[in-house]
Short mmCIF file of C-alpha atoms and ligand atoms in Angstrom, two decimals:
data_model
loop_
_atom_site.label_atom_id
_atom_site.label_comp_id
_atom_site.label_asym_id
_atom_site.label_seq_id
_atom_site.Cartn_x
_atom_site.Cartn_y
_atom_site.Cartn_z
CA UNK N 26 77.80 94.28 89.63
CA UNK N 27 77.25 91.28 91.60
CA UNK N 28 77.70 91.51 95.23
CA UNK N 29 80.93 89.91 96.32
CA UNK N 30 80.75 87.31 98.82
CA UNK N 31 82.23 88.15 102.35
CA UNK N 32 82.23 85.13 104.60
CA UNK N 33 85.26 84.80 105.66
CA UNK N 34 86.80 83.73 109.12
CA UNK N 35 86.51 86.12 111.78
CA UNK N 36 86.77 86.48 115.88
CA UNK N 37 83.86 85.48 117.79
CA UNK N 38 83.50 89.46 118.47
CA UNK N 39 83.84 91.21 114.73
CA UNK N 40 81.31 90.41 112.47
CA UNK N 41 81.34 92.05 108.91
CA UNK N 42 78.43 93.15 107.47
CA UNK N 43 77.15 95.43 104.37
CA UNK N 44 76.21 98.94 105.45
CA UNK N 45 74.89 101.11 103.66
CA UNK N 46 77.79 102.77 102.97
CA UNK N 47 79.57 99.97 102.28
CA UNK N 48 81.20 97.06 103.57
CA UNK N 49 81.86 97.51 107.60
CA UNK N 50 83.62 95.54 110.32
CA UNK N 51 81.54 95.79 113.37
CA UNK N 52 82.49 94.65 116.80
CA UNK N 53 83.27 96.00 120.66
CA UNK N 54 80.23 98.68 119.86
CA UNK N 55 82.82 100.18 116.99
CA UNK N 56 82.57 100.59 113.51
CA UNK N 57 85.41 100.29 110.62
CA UNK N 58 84.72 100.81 107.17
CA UNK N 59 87.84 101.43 104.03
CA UNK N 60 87.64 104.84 103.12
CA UNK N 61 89.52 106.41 100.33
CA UNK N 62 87.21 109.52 99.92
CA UNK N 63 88.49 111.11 103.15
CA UNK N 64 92.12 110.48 101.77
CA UNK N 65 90.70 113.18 98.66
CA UNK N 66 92.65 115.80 100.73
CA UNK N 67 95.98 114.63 101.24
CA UNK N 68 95.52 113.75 97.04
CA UNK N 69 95.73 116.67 95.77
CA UNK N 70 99.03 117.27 93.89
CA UNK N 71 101.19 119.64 96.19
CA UNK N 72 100.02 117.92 99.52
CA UNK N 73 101.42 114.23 97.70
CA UNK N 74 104.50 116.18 96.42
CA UNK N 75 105.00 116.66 100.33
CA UNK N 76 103.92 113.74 101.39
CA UNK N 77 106.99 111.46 103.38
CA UNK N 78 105.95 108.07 101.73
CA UNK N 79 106.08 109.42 98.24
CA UNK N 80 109.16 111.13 98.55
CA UNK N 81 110.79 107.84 99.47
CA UNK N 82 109.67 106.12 97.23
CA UNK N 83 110.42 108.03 94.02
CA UNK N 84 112.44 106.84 91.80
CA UNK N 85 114.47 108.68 89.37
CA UNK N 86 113.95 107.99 85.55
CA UNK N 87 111.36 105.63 85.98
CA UNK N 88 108.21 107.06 83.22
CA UNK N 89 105.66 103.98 84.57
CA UNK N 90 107.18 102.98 88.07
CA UNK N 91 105.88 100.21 90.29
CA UNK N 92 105.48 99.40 93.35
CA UNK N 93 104.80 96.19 95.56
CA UNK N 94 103.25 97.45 98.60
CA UNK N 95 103.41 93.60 100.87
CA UNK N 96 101.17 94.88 103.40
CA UNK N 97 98.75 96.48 102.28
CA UNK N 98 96.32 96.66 105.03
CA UNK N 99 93.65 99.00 104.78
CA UNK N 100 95.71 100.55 101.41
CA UNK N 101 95.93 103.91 102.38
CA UNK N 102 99.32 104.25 101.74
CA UNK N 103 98.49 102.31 98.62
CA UNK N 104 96.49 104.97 97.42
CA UNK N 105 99.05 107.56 98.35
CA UNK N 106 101.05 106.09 95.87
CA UNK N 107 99.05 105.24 93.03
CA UNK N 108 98.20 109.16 93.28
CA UNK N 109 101.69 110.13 93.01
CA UNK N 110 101.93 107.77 89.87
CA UNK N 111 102.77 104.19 90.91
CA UNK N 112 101.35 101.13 89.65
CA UNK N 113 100.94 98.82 93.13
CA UNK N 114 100.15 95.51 93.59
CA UNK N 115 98.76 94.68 97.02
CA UNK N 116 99.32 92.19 98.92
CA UNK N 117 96.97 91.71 101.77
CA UNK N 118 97.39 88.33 104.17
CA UNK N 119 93.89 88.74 106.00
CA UNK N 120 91.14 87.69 104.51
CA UNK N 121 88.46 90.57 106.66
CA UNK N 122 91.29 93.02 106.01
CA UNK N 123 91.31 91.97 102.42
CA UNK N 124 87.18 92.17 102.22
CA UNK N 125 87.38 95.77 103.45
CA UNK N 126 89.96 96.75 101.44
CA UNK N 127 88.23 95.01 97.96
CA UNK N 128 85.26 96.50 99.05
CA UNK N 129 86.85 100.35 98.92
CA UNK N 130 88.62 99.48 95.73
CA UNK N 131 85.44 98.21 94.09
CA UNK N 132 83.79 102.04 95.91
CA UNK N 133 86.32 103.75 94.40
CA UNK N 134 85.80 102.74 91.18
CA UNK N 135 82.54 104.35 90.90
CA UNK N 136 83.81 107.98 91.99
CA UNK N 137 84.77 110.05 89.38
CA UNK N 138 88.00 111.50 91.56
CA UNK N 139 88.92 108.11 92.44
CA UNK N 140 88.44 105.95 89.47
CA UNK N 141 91.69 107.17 87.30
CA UNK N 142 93.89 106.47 90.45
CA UNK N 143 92.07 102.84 91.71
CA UNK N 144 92.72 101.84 88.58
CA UNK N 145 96.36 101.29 88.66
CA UNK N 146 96.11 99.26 92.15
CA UNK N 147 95.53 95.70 92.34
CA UNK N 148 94.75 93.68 95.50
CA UNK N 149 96.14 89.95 96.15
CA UNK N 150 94.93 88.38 98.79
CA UNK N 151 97.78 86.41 100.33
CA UNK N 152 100.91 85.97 102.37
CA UNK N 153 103.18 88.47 100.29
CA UNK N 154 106.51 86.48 101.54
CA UNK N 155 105.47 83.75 99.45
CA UNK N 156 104.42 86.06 96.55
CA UNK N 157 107.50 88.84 96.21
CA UNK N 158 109.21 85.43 95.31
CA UNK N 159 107.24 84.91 92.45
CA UNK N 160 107.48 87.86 91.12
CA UNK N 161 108.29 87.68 87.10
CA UNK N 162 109.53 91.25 87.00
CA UNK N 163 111.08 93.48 89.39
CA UNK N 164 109.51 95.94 90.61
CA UNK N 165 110.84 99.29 91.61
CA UNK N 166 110.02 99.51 95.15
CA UNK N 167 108.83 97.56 97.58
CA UNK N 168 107.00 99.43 100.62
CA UNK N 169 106.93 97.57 103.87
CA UNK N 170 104.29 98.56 106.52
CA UNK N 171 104.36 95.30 109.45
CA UNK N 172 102.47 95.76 112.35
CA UNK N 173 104.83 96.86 114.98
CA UNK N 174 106.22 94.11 117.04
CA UNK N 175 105.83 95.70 120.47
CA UNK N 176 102.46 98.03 120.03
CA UNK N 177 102.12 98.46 123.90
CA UNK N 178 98.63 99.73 125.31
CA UNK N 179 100.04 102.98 126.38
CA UNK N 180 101.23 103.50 122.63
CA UNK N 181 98.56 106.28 120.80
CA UNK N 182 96.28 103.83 118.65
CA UNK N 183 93.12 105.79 116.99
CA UNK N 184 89.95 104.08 118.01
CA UNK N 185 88.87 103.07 114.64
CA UNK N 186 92.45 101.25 114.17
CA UNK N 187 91.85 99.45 117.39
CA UNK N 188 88.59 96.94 115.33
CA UNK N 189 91.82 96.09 112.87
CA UNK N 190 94.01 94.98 116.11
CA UNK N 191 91.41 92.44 116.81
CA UNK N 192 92.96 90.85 113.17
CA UNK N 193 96.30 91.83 112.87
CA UNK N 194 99.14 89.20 113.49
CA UNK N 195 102.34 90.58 115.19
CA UNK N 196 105.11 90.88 112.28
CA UNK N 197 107.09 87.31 113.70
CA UNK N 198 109.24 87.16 111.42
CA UNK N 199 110.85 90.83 110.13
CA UNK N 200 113.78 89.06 108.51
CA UNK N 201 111.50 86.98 106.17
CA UNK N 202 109.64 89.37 105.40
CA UNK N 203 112.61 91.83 104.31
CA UNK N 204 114.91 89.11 102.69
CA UNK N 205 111.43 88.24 100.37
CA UNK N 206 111.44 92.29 99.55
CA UNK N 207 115.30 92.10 98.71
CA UNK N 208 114.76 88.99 96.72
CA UNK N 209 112.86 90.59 94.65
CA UNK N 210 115.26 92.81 93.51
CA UNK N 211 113.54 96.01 93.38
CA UNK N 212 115.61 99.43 93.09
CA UNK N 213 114.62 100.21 96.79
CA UNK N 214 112.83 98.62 99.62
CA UNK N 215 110.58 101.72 101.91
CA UNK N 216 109.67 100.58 105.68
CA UNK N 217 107.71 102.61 107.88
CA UNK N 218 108.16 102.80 111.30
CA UNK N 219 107.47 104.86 114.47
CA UNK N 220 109.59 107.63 114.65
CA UNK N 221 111.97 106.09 117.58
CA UNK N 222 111.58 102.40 116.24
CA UNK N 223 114.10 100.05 115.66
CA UNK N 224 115.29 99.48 112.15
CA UNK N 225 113.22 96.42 110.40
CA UNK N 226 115.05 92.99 111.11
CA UNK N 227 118.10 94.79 112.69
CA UNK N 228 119.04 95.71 108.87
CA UNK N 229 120.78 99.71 108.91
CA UNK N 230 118.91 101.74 105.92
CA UNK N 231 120.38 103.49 103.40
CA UNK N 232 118.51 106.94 104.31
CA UNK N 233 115.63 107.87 106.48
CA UNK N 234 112.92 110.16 105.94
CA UNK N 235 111.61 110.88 109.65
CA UNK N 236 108.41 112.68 110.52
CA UNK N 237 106.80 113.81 113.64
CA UNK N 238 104.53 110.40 113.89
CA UNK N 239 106.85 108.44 111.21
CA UNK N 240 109.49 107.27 109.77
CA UNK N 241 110.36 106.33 106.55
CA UNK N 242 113.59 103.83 106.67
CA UNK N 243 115.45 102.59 102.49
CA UNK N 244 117.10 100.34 101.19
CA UNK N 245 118.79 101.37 98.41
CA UNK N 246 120.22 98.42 96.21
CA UNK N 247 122.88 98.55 93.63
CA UNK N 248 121.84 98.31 90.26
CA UNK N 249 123.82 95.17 90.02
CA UNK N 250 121.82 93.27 92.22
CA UNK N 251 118.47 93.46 89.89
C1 SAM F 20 100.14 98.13 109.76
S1 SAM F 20 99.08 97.38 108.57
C2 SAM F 20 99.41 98.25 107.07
C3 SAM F 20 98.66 99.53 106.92
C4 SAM F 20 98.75 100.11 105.53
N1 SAM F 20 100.09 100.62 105.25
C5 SAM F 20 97.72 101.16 105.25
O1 SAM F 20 98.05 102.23 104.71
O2 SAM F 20 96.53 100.92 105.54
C6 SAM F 20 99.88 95.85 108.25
C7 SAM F 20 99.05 94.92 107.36
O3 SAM F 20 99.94 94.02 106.74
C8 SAM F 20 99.33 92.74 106.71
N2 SAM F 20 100.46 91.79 106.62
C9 SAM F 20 101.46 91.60 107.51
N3 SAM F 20 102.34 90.69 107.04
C10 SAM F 20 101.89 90.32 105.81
C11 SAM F 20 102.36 89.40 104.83
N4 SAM F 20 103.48 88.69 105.02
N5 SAM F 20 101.66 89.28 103.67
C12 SAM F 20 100.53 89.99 103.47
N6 SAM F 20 100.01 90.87 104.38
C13 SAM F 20 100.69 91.03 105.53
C14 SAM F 20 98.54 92.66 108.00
O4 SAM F 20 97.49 91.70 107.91
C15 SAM F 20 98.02 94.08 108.12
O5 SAM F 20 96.77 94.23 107.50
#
């Protein structure tokens, strides 16, 4: 396969660079690759069927369902999903973030544990405010994932996550971002948040599913309203 081409913008302190494990962001003496073979664990069929994400997201009756996850990031969450059964689309704003996450896709691919579950995600690189709206069909969920607005210093952020920091945008504007996920008119819309964070644009879920690190806030929507 032809190598892809990565030059894309980037702060004066990340570079990104082909390793030979694949492709890495480098920068601040760290290292930060997309990895979806150390996700192989939490794969595995009765760890998903506990998995928080993918029991809000489930939807009942639904043989094929889909998902729009609108910020995709590295895709981890992604991935958890297309294990449980979804077919996502992506949507991934940064165009480093993007690189990485192509380049684990493309990875992926090639491992034999992987291949059957890559295969039903597809990455678009772009603002996903613009592109729920042009959506043909609806989709059944949409999963929401902004960076946190206030992400203080003191707040717990693993080292590797801090490289991504260097990239990621504030979410400034929560209520675009959630009235382009309703217009959509999927069956339910699934944020994550921190466990003690405020709901997404002020808007009061349906139900949460809260964790010790997480929280998982829906929207359900009436079936009228697709
Ligand atoms: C907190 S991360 C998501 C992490 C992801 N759930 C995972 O499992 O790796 C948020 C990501 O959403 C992207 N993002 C934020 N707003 C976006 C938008 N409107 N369209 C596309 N991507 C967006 C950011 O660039 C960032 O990479």
């Amino acid at each position: 396969m032809a190598e892809t081409d990565y030059r894309v913008a980037l702060p004066a302190e990340l570079e990104l660079r082909h390793g030979d494990e694949g492709l890495e962001l480098v920068g601040d003496g760290m290292v930060l690759r997309a990895d979806f073979a150390r996700m192989l664990p939490r794969l595995r069929p009765d760890r998903l069927a506990r998995e928080l994400l993918v029991r809000a997201a489930r939807v009942r009756g639904a043989e094929s369902p889909t998902v729009v996850d609108a910020t995709a990031g590295l895709g981890e969450d992604s991935l958890l999903l297309a294990a449980a059964g979804f077919t996502v689309t992506m949507f991934e704003r940064d165009s480093a973030i993007a690189a990485l996450l192509r380049d684990a896709l493309e990875r992926a691919a090639d491992e034999p544990q992987l291949a059957g579950i890559v295969e039903r995600m597809t990455l678009v690189e772009g603002d996903s405010v613009a592109g729920l709206r042009e959506l043909s069909v609806p989709p059944d969920v949409v999963f929401l994932d902004p960076m946190f607005p206030e992400r203080t210093k003191s707040a717990a952020v693993k080292k590797k996550f801090q490289l991504l920091h260097h990239l990621e945008r504030p979410c400034e504007d929560e209520e675009g971002l959630l009235a382009a996920a309703l217009s959509a008119r999927p069956r339910k819309v699934v944020v994550k948040r921190p466990p003690k964070g405020p709901w997404l644009a002020g808007v009061k879920p349906s139900h949460s599913l809260a964790g010790k690190a997480v929280r998982y806030d829906v929207i359900v929507l009436p079936p009228s309203s697709r």
